[in-house]
mmCIF file of C-alpha atoms and ligand atoms in Angstrom:
data_model
loop_
_atom_site.group_PDB
_atom_site.id
_atom_site.type_symbol
_atom_site.label_atom_id
_atom_site.label_comp_id
_atom_site.label_asym_id
_atom_site.label_seq_id
_atom_site.Cartn_x
_atom_site.Cartn_y
_atom_site.Cartn_z
ATOM 1 C CA MET A 1 -39.717 0.220 26.432
ATOM 2 C CA ASN A 2 -38.087 -1.350 29.246
ATOM 3 C CA GLY A 3 -39.041 -5.181 27.977
ATOM 4 C CA PRO A 4 -37.608 -8.254 29.704
ATOM 5 C CA ALA A 5 -34.744 -8.594 31.971
ATOM 6 C CA ILE A 6 -31.811 -9.151 30.656
ATOM 7 C CA ARG A 7 -29.826 -12.003 31.029
ATOM 8 C CA ARG A 8 -27.708 -13.105 28.014
ATOM 9 C CA ILE A 9 -26.444 -10.509 25.559
ATOM 10 C CA GLY A 10 -24.801 -11.107 22.351
ATOM 11 C CA VAL A 11 -22.041 -9.060 20.850
ATOM 12 C CA PHE A 12 -20.450 -8.660 17.203
ATOM 13 C CA THR A 13 -18.147 -6.469 15.281
ATOM 14 C CA SER A 14 -19.494 -4.985 11.934
ATOM 15 C CA GLY A 15 -18.584 -2.725 8.798
ATOM 16 C CA GLY A 16 -14.318 -1.821 8.419
ATOM 17 C CA ASP A 17 -12.429 -2.932 11.704
ATOM 18 C CA GLY A 18 -10.703 -1.544 13.835
ATOM 19 C CA PRO A 19 -8.146 -1.398 16.401
ATOM 20 C CA GLY A 20 -9.814 -1.708 19.732
ATOM 21 C CA MET A 21 -12.505 -3.758 18.366
ATOM 22 C CA ASN A 22 -11.189 -5.822 21.122
ATOM 23 C CA ALA A 23 -11.178 -4.136 23.655
ATOM 24 C CA ALA A 24 -14.134 -3.032 23.313
ATOM 25 C CA ILE A 25 -15.234 -6.563 23.265
ATOM 26 C CA ARG A 26 -12.879 -7.810 26.684
ATOM 27 C CA ALA A 27 -15.072 -4.242 28.059
ATOM 28 C CA VAL A 28 -18.688 -5.826 26.805
ATOM 29 C CA VAL A 29 -18.542 -9.106 27.897
ATOM 30 C CA ARG A 30 -16.262 -8.678 31.598
ATOM 31 C CA SER A 31 -18.869 -5.940 32.204
ATOM 32 C CA ALA A 32 -21.619 -8.326 31.324
ATOM 33 C CA ALA A 33 -20.085 -11.264 33.653
ATOM 34 C CA VAL A 34 -19.768 -8.418 36.879
ATOM 35 C CA ARG A 35 -23.143 -7.679 36.475
ATOM 36 C CA GLY A 36 -24.403 -11.452 36.311
ATOM 37 C CA VAL A 37 -25.485 -11.274 32.056
ATOM 38 C CA GLU A 38 -23.477 -14.270 29.641
ATOM 39 C CA THR A 39 -22.345 -12.842 26.645
ATOM 40 C CA ILE A 40 -22.378 -14.440 23.235
ATOM 41 C CA GLY A 41 -20.342 -13.446 20.683
ATOM 42 C CA ILE A 42 -21.429 -13.692 16.895
ATOM 43 C CA LEU A 43 -19.181 -14.261 15.190
ATOM 44 C CA GLY A 44 -18.818 -12.157 11.626
ATOM 45 C CA GLY A 45 -21.278 -9.129 12.380
ATOM 46 C CA TYR A 46 -25.316 -9.381 10.918
ATOM 47 C CA ASP A 47 -23.621 -11.984 9.032
ATOM 48 C CA GLY A 48 -22.961 -14.243 11.443
ATOM 49 C CA LEU A 49 -26.536 -13.833 13.305
ATOM 50 C CA VAL A 50 -28.313 -14.606 9.919
ATOM 51 C CA HIS A 51 -26.336 -17.194 9.840
ATOM 52 C CA ASP A 52 -26.090 -18.660 13.348
ATOM 53 C CA ARG A 53 -23.214 -18.238 14.023
ATOM 54 C CA VAL A 54 -22.070 -17.917 17.648
ATOM 55 C CA ARG A 55 -19.592 -18.692 20.915
ATOM 56 C CA GLN A 56 -20.152 -18.261 24.153
ATOM 57 C CA LEU A 57 -18.005 -15.783 25.829
ATOM 58 C CA GLY A 58 -16.247 -15.879 29.431
ATOM 59 C CA SER A 59 -13.964 -13.229 31.413
ATOM 60 C CA ARG A 60 -11.038 -15.480 30.667
ATOM 61 C CA ASP A 61 -12.315 -16.271 26.668
ATOM 62 C CA VAL A 62 -10.700 -11.922 26.390
ATOM 63 C CA SER A 63 -7.464 -12.534 28.397
ATOM 64 C CA ASN A 64 -4.740 -10.871 26.293
ATOM 65 C CA ILE A 65 -6.792 -9.585 23.981
ATOM 66 C CA ILE A 66 -6.601 -5.608 24.863
ATOM 67 C CA GLN A 67 -3.779 -4.940 22.650
ATOM 68 C CA ARG A 68 -4.599 -7.034 19.499
ATOM 69 C CA GLY A 69 -5.760 -5.270 16.232
ATOM 70 C CA GLY A 70 -8.223 -6.222 14.397
ATOM 71 C CA THR A 71 -11.616 -8.018 16.020
ATOM 72 C CA ILE A 72 -11.578 -11.860 17.584
ATOM 73 C CA LEU A 73 -15.174 -12.117 16.479
ATOM 74 C CA ARG A 74 -14.045 -11.246 12.924
ATOM 75 C CA SER A 75 -16.250 -8.562 10.639
ATOM 76 C CA ALA A 76 -18.015 -8.381 7.453
ATOM 77 C CA ARG A 77 -20.436 -6.338 5.353
ATOM 78 C CA SER A 78 -23.697 -8.287 4.801
ATOM 79 C CA GLU A 79 -25.625 -8.584 1.992
ATOM 80 C CA ALA A 80 -27.828 -10.863 3.148
ATOM 81 C CA PHE A 81 -28.577 -8.863 7.053
ATOM 82 C CA ARG A 82 -30.073 -6.380 3.919
ATOM 83 C CA HIS A 83 -33.060 -8.494 3.256
ATOM 84 C CA ALA A 84 -35.797 -8.384 5.406
ATOM 85 C CA ASP A 85 -35.715 -12.593 5.459
ATOM 86 C CA GLY A 86 -32.289 -12.491 6.390
ATOM 87 C CA ARG A 87 -32.529 -9.980 9.348
ATOM 88 C CA THR A 88 -36.040 -12.368 10.609
ATOM 89 C CA GLY A 89 -33.367 -15.091 10.165
ATOM 90 C CA ALA A 90 -31.297 -12.831 12.711
ATOM 91 C CA VAL A 91 -34.027 -13.317 14.821
ATOM 92 C CA GLU A 92 -34.504 -16.231 14.955
ATOM 93 C CA THR A 93 -30.339 -16.719 16.114
ATOM 94 C CA LEU A 94 -31.133 -14.217 19.021
ATOM 95 C CA TYR A 95 -34.595 -16.581 20.525
ATOM 96 C CA ARG A 96 -32.627 -19.979 19.732
ATOM 97 C CA HIS A 97 -29.830 -18.730 22.016
ATOM 98 C CA GLY A 98 -31.989 -17.062 24.435
ATOM 99 C CA ILE A 99 -30.147 -13.909 23.307
ATOM 100 C CA ASP A 100 -32.334 -11.123 25.261
ATOM 101 C CA ALA A 101 -30.082 -7.978 24.080
ATOM 102 C CA LEU A 102 -27.451 -6.660 21.258
ATOM 103 C CA VAL A 103 -23.939 -4.763 21.716
ATOM 104 C CA ALA A 104 -23.191 -3.615 18.240
ATOM 105 C CA ILE A 105 -19.712 -2.395 17.469
ATOM 106 C CA GLY A 106 -19.052 -0.113 14.616
ATOM 107 C CA GLY A 107 -20.106 2.808 12.276
ATOM 108 C CA ASP A 108 -22.915 4.289 10.920
ATOM 109 C CA GLY A 109 -23.986 1.663 8.626
ATOM 110 C CA THR A 110 -23.630 -1.106 11.600
ATOM 111 C CA PHE A 111 -25.978 1.461 13.383
ATOM 112 C CA THR A 112 -27.726 2.278 10.538
ATOM 113 C CA GLY A 113 -28.870 -2.378 10.411
ATOM 114 C CA ALA A 114 -29.581 -1.662 13.988
ATOM 115 C CA HIS A 115 -31.824 0.712 14.171
ATOM 116 C CA ILE A 116 -33.959 -1.057 11.901
ATOM 117 C CA LEU A 117 -33.899 -4.864 14.301
ATOM 118 C CA TYR A 118 -35.241 -2.029 16.663
ATOM 119 C CA GLN A 119 -37.871 -0.280 14.683
ATOM 120 C CA GLU A 120 -39.233 -4.356 12.484
ATOM 121 C CA HIS A 121 -38.716 -6.858 15.817
ATOM 122 C CA GLY A 122 -38.207 -4.619 18.286
ATOM 123 C CA ILE A 123 -34.469 -6.510 19.311
ATOM 124 C CA ARG A 124 -33.229 -3.997 22.192
ATOM 125 C CA VAL A 125 -29.469 -2.759 20.726
ATOM 126 C CA ILE A 126 -26.488 0.147 22.057
ATOM 127 C CA GLY A 127 -23.843 0.958 20.394
ATOM 128 C CA LEU A 128 -20.233 1.457 20.376
ATOM 129 C CA PRO A 129 -18.941 3.259 17.983
ATOM 130 C CA GLY A 130 -15.797 1.016 16.013
ATOM 131 C CA THR A 131 -14.713 3.044 12.942
ATOM 132 C CA ILE A 132 -11.313 4.255 11.807
ATOM 133 C CA ASP A 133 -13.507 7.200 10.006
ATOM 134 C CA ASN A 134 -14.223 8.969 13.365
ATOM 135 C CA ASP A 135 -17.308 10.353 11.394
ATOM 136 C CA LEU A 136 -20.217 9.791 13.219
ATOM 137 C CA SER A 137 -22.395 12.451 15.221
ATOM 138 C CA GLY A 138 -22.382 11.910 19.276
ATOM 139 C CA THR A 139 -18.841 11.110 19.990
ATOM 140 C CA ASP A 140 -15.383 13.441 19.326
ATOM 141 C CA ALA A 141 -13.445 10.116 19.184
ATOM 142 C CA THR A 142 -13.965 6.883 17.364
ATOM 143 C CA ILE A 143 -12.470 3.353 18.859
ATOM 144 C CA GLY A 144 -9.657 2.474 15.761
ATOM 145 C CA HIS A 145 -9.512 6.328 14.813
ATOM 146 C CA ASP A 146 -6.339 7.603 17.325
ATOM 147 C CA THR A 147 -4.379 4.720 15.972
ATOM 148 C CA ALA A 148 -5.137 4.223 12.271
ATOM 149 C CA LEU A 149 -4.121 8.424 12.874
ATOM 150 C CA ASN A 150 -0.558 7.599 14.445
ATOM 151 C CA THR A 151 -0.411 4.736 12.062
ATOM 152 C CA ALA A 152 -0.848 6.978 8.552
ATOM 153 C CA VAL A 153 1.230 9.943 10.755
ATOM 154 C CA GLU A 154 4.211 7.360 10.728
ATOM 155 C CA ALA A 155 4.240 5.628 6.888
ATOM 156 C CA ILE A 156 4.182 9.672 5.575
ATOM 157 C CA ASP A 157 7.198 10.605 8.062
ATOM 158 C CA ARG A 158 8.946 7.753 6.227
ATOM 159 C CA ILE A 159 7.549 9.270 2.671
ATOM 160 C CA ARG A 160 9.625 12.700 3.528
ATOM 161 C CA ASP A 161 12.410 11.015 4.051
ATOM 162 C CA THR A 162 12.568 9.705 0.565
ATOM 163 C CA ALA A 163 10.329 12.411 -1.201
ATOM 164 C CA SER A 164 13.160 15.048 0.394
ATOM 165 C CA SER A 165 16.039 12.892 -1.096
ATOM 166 C CA HIS A 166 14.662 12.653 -4.547
ATOM 167 C CA ASP A 167 12.786 16.400 -4.806
ATOM 168 C CA ARG A 168 9.720 14.368 -5.150
ATOM 169 C CA LEU A 169 5.921 15.346 -5.129
ATOM 170 C CA PHE A 170 3.512 13.237 -3.137
ATOM 171 C CA PHE A 171 0.324 12.194 -3.620
ATOM 172 C CA VAL A 172 -0.307 10.548 -0.793
ATOM 173 C CA GLU A 173 -3.776 8.622 0.030
ATOM 174 C CA VAL A 174 -5.649 7.595 3.299
ATOM 175 C CA MET A 175 -8.604 6.332 4.013
ATOM 176 C CA GLY A 176 -12.222 7.532 4.501
ATOM 177 C CA ARG A 177 -14.309 6.706 1.844
ATOM 178 C CA ASP A 178 -16.936 9.423 2.830
ATOM 179 C CA THR A 179 -15.169 11.653 4.982
ATOM 180 C CA GLY A 180 -12.079 13.691 5.054
ATOM 181 C CA HIS A 181 -11.253 13.313 8.924
ATOM 182 C CA ILE A 182 -8.634 10.717 8.916
ATOM 183 C CA ALA A 183 -5.940 12.807 6.085
ATOM 184 C CA LEU A 184 -6.446 16.439 7.840
ATOM 185 C CA GLN A 185 -5.263 14.937 10.932
ATOM 186 C CA CYS A 186 -3.094 13.407 9.276
ATOM 187 C CA ALA A 187 -2.448 16.762 6.928
ATOM 188 C CA VAL A 188 -1.353 18.806 9.882
ATOM 189 C CA ALA A 189 0.659 16.196 12.527
ATOM 190 C CA ALA A 190 2.357 14.608 8.865
ATOM 191 C CA GLY A 191 3.100 18.382 7.796
ATOM 192 C CA ALA A 192 2.234 18.338 4.381
ATOM 193 C CA GLU A 193 1.875 20.698 2.018
ATOM 194 C CA TYR A 194 -1.929 20.886 0.666
ATOM 195 C CA VAL A 195 -5.240 17.784 1.171
ATOM 196 C CA LEU A 196 -7.942 16.887 -0.239
ATOM 197 C CA ILE A 197 -10.897 16.244 1.153
ATOM 198 C CA PRO A 198 -14.485 15.381 0.510
ATOM 199 C CA GLU A 199 -16.271 18.336 2.423
ATOM 200 C CA GLU A 200 -14.105 20.894 1.134
ATOM 201 C CA ARG A 201 -15.047 22.011 -2.447
ATOM 202 C CA GLN A 202 -11.679 21.695 -4.170
ATOM 203 C CA THR A 203 -10.020 21.991 -7.889
ATOM 204 C CA ILE A 204 -7.223 20.955 -9.488
ATOM 205 C CA ASP A 205 -6.874 24.036 -10.585
ATOM 206 C CA GLY A 206 -6.414 25.267 -6.909
ATOM 207 C CA LEU A 207 -4.200 22.603 -6.367
ATOM 208 C CA MET A 208 -2.359 23.326 -9.199
ATOM 209 C CA ASP A 209 -2.185 27.074 -7.916
ATOM 210 C CA ALA A 210 -0.451 25.739 -4.634
ATOM 211 C CA LEU A 211 2.335 23.647 -5.350
ATOM 212 C CA SER A 212 3.433 26.723 -7.936
ATOM 213 C CA ASN A 213 3.361 29.153 -5.230
ATOM 214 C CA ALA A 214 4.805 27.079 -2.548
ATOM 215 C CA PRO A 215 7.276 29.986 -1.645
ATOM 216 C CA GLY A 216 11.247 29.340 -1.819
ATOM 217 C CA GLU A 217 13.077 26.066 -2.555
ATOM 218 C CA ARG A 218 11.236 22.755 -1.512
ATOM 219 C CA SER A 219 12.712 19.315 -1.526
ATOM 220 C CA SER A 220 9.258 17.289 -1.330
ATOM 221 C CA GLN A 221 5.970 18.193 -1.166
ATOM 222 C CA ILE A 222 3.262 16.180 -0.376
ATOM 223 C CA VAL A 223 -0.027 15.830 -0.488
ATOM 224 C CA ILE A 224 -2.627 14.035 1.594
ATOM 225 C CA VAL A 225 -6.024 12.553 -0.783
ATOM 226 C CA ALA A 226 -9.126 11.305 1.514
ATOM 227 C CA GLU A 227 -9.803 8.077 -0.787
ATOM 228 C CA GLY A 228 -13.199 10.017 -1.098
ATOM 229 C CA ASP A 229 -12.479 12.779 -2.600
ATOM 230 C CA GLU A 230 -14.361 14.206 -5.129
ATOM 231 C CA GLU A 231 -11.751 14.528 -8.230
ATOM 232 C CA GLY A 232 -10.701 10.992 -7.246
ATOM 233 C CA GLY A 233 -8.000 8.761 -5.640
ATOM 234 C CA ALA A 234 -4.232 10.278 -5.323
ATOM 235 C CA PHE A 235 -3.262 7.783 -8.618
ATOM 236 C CA GLU A 236 -6.806 9.943 -10.889
ATOM 237 C CA ILE A 237 -4.908 13.513 -9.192
ATOM 238 C CA ALA A 238 -1.626 12.618 -10.246
ATOM 239 C CA ARG A 239 -2.881 11.833 -13.267
ATOM 240 C CA LYS A 240 -4.368 15.370 -13.984
ATOM 241 C CA VAL A 241 -1.885 17.426 -12.660
ATOM 242 C CA LYS A 242 0.493 15.218 -14.807
ATOM 243 C CA ALA A 243 -0.738 16.138 -17.835
ATOM 244 C CA ARG A 244 -1.325 19.669 -16.332
ATOM 245 C CA THR A 245 3.035 19.986 -16.332
ATOM 246 C CA ASP A 246 5.896 17.716 -16.206
ATOM 247 C CA ALA A 247 7.420 20.297 -13.561
ATOM 248 C CA TYR A 248 7.518 17.890 -10.973
ATOM 249 C CA ASP A 249 8.431 14.264 -10.425
ATOM 250 C CA ILE A 250 5.594 12.735 -8.931
ATOM 251 C CA ARG A 251 5.495 9.628 -6.641
ATOM 252 C CA VAL A 252 2.122 7.683 -5.435
ATOM 253 C CA SER A 253 0.882 5.584 -2.436
ATOM 254 C CA VAL A 254 -1.767 4.215 -0.844
ATOM 255 C CA LEU A 255 -2.167 3.650 2.578
ATOM 256 C CA GLY A 256 -4.877 1.451 2.263
ATOM 257 C CA HIS A 257 -5.687 -1.162 4.958
ATOM 258 C CA LEU A 258 -2.502 -0.875 6.736
ATOM 259 C CA GLN A 259 -4.019 1.934 8.699
ATOM 260 C CA ARG A 260 -6.585 -1.066 9.832
ATOM 261 C CA GLY A 261 -4.633 -2.960 11.374
ATOM 262 C CA GLY A 262 -1.622 -3.271 14.258
ATOM 263 C CA PRO A 263 -1.762 -2.799 18.311
ATOM 264 C CA PRO A 264 -4.742 -0.273 19.581
ATOM 265 C CA SER A 265 -2.804 3.652 21.245
ATOM 266 C CA VAL A 266 -3.582 4.187 24.901
ATOM 267 C CA ASN A 267 -6.597 5.901 23.357
ATOM 268 C CA ASP A 268 -8.254 3.910 21.297
ATOM 269 C CA ARG A 269 -7.719 1.285 24.260
ATOM 270 C CA ILE A 270 -9.484 3.707 27.121
ATOM 271 C CA LEU A 271 -12.180 4.515 24.062
ATOM 272 C CA ALA A 272 -13.100 0.864 24.128
ATOM 273 C CA SER A 273 -12.965 -0.263 28.043
ATOM 274 C CA ARG A 274 -15.011 3.391 28.238
ATOM 275 C CA THR A 275 -16.992 2.717 25.962
ATOM 276 C CA GLY A 276 -18.016 -1.012 26.711
ATOM 277 C CA VAL A 277 -18.812 -0.748 30.232
ATOM 278 C CA ALA A 278 -20.666 2.340 29.664
ATOM 279 C CA ALA A 279 -23.502 0.137 26.803
ATOM 280 C CA VAL A 280 -23.819 -3.031 29.729
ATOM 281 C CA GLU A 281 -24.509 -1.014 32.396
ATOM 282 C CA GLN A 282 -26.805 2.049 30.007
ATOM 283 C CA LEU A 283 -28.178 -1.428 28.604
ATOM 284 C CA LEU A 284 -29.014 -3.032 31.604
ATOM 285 C CA SER A 285 -30.950 0.245 33.097
ATOM 286 C CA GLY A 286 -32.974 0.356 29.554
ATOM 287 C CA VAL A 287 -31.609 2.315 27.782
ATOM 288 C CA HIS A 288 -31.096 0.665 23.548
ATOM 289 C CA ASN A 289 -30.728 2.123 19.625
ATOM 290 C CA ALA A 290 -28.876 4.188 20.977
ATOM 291 C CA MET A 291 -25.007 4.924 20.674
ATOM 292 C CA VAL A 292 -22.885 5.008 23.389
ATOM 293 C CA GLY A 293 -19.864 7.840 23.159
ATOM 294 C CA VAL A 294 -17.649 10.344 24.428
ATOM 295 C CA VAL A 295 -17.643 14.400 24.594
ATOM 296 C CA ASN A 296 -15.722 16.878 25.907
ATOM 297 C CA GLY A 297 -14.639 13.252 28.036
ATOM 298 C CA ALA A 298 -17.472 12.553 29.429
ATOM 299 C CA ILE A 299 -19.710 9.589 28.359
ATOM 300 C CA THR A 300 -23.173 10.502 26.535
ATOM 301 C CA ILE A 301 -26.250 8.636 24.225
ATOM 302 C CA THR A 302 -27.571 9.518 21.222
ATOM 303 C CA PRO A 303 -30.233 7.969 19.937
ATOM 304 C CA PHE A 304 -28.525 5.881 16.629
ATOM 305 C CA ALA A 305 -31.165 8.100 14.555
ATOM 306 C CA GLU A 306 -29.073 10.798 15.010
ATOM 307 C CA ALA A 307 -26.004 9.212 15.474
ATOM 308 C CA ILE A 308 -26.456 8.119 11.371
ATOM 309 C CA SER A 309 -28.870 11.271 10.093
ATOM 310 C CA ARG A 310 -25.254 12.772 9.302
ATOM 311 C CA HIS A 311 -21.286 13.018 9.295
ATOM 312 C CA ARG A 312 -19.722 14.134 12.310
ATOM 313 C CA PRO A 313 -18.433 17.824 10.563
ATOM 314 C CA VAL A 314 -14.404 17.988 9.668
ATOM 315 C CA GLN A 315 -12.375 20.708 12.019
ATOM 316 C CA ARG A 316 -12.614 23.940 9.375
ATOM 317 C CA GLU A 317 -9.744 25.406 11.671
ATOM 318 C CA LEU A 318 -7.530 22.547 10.458
ATOM 319 C CA LEU A 319 -7.871 23.640 6.870
ATOM 320 C CA HIS A 320 -6.940 27.155 8.323
ATOM 321 C CA VAL A 321 -4.056 25.905 10.335
ATOM 322 C CA LEU A 322 -2.545 23.354 7.038
ATOM 323 C CA LYS A 323 -3.127 26.275 4.960
ATOM 324 C CA VAL A 324 -0.725 29.016 7.157
ATOM 325 C CA LEU A 325 2.269 26.150 8.356
ATOM 326 C CA ALA A 326 2.673 25.035 4.497
ATOM 327 C CA SER A 327 3.884 28.507 3.562
HETATM 328 O O1 F6P B 401 -15.394 2.962 7.686
HETATM 329 C C1 F6P B 401 -14.149 2.302 7.020
HETATM 330 C C2 F6P B 401 -12.729 2.149 5.949
HETATM 331 O O2 F6P B 401 -11.753 1.464 6.917
HETATM 332 C C3 F6P B 401 -13.328 2.935 5.400
HETATM 333 O O3 F6P B 401 -11.775 4.702 5.567
HETATM 334 C C4 F6P B 401 -13.045 2.625 4.074
HETATM 335 O O4 F6P B 401 -13.260 3.164 2.937
HETATM 336 C C5 F6P B 401 -13.320 1.457 3.970
HETATM 337 O O5 F6P B 401 -13.877 1.119 5.441
HETATM 338 C C6 F6P B 401 -12.873 0.370 3.228
HETATM 339 O O6 F6P B 401 -13.789 -0.855 3.422
HETATM 340 P P1 F6P B 401 -13.400 -2.153 3.306
HETATM 341 O O7 F6P B 401 -12.407 -3.347 3.905
HETATM 342 O O8 F6P B 401 -14.517 -3.107 3.084
HETATM 343 O O9 F6P B 401 -12.683 -1.670 1.668
#
């Protein structure tokens, strides 16, 4: 169903923010303007849609934001939108402002909402992958992931300096509630000794073996923990290790939301710009209820139903690389 001509689109960011979302907003607004389509910015994700918080966005309103972290449109995880009457309110906002279609920038929760909006009300939505987690099927990269990785690795390098000075074992927790993409890539890039991720069934015994089998004199050991690991977060794992041995001088560092801020990397700016332009062009040519991604360097379109049906698997080869190089 192509629906009536699109003269005005809405754009919003939803779920956890990520560096590069502003670059994506800029790309959407400017590519729409080039095609003679107006853009309305929706503030605070689905919550802004439910409660009618919008502002008009022209090309000059998105000047000088490509380099800024966060999102000028704010973001939220909306409770109201989970309910049918909240979604009806959202659709009323669209009619009130003459918004014909939407561009949603976010992760799987965002696309689940967009898919429901299409099924229940026939609202045309196209998505841009915006999450630091990089866990969406249908794209090799998500906006914010590259920056988050670089930020985390820089922090871990600093932790390595102090860990080495004091002969310490550090547990460093990185983000990834349901997935270990960030943890695994950080572990390899920062030369960590071990990684714990939700995708791999690992035990405290296995961790203890890996630590005690580490050959030669080591001045420090770093274990990266994905926050969603089934053995618990970094504090919990450190507590379990301490309960079994006093052989290590243990410290814990939780990197947390610092991974979500800061200026976007070049890769994230380019990914956001490419997918933003493609999203508007695809939407205007009749594509919706789908996410724009990049696979093997080329723009791809994946139906929301598929993008949210499963998490993108981690690169298991990196587990092997880590093990070899930590020896
Ligand atoms: O989904 C992105 C993410 O940063 C996850 O890695 C993390 O678990 C979650 O958001 C944190 O969410 P909040 O900012 O709501 O605490």
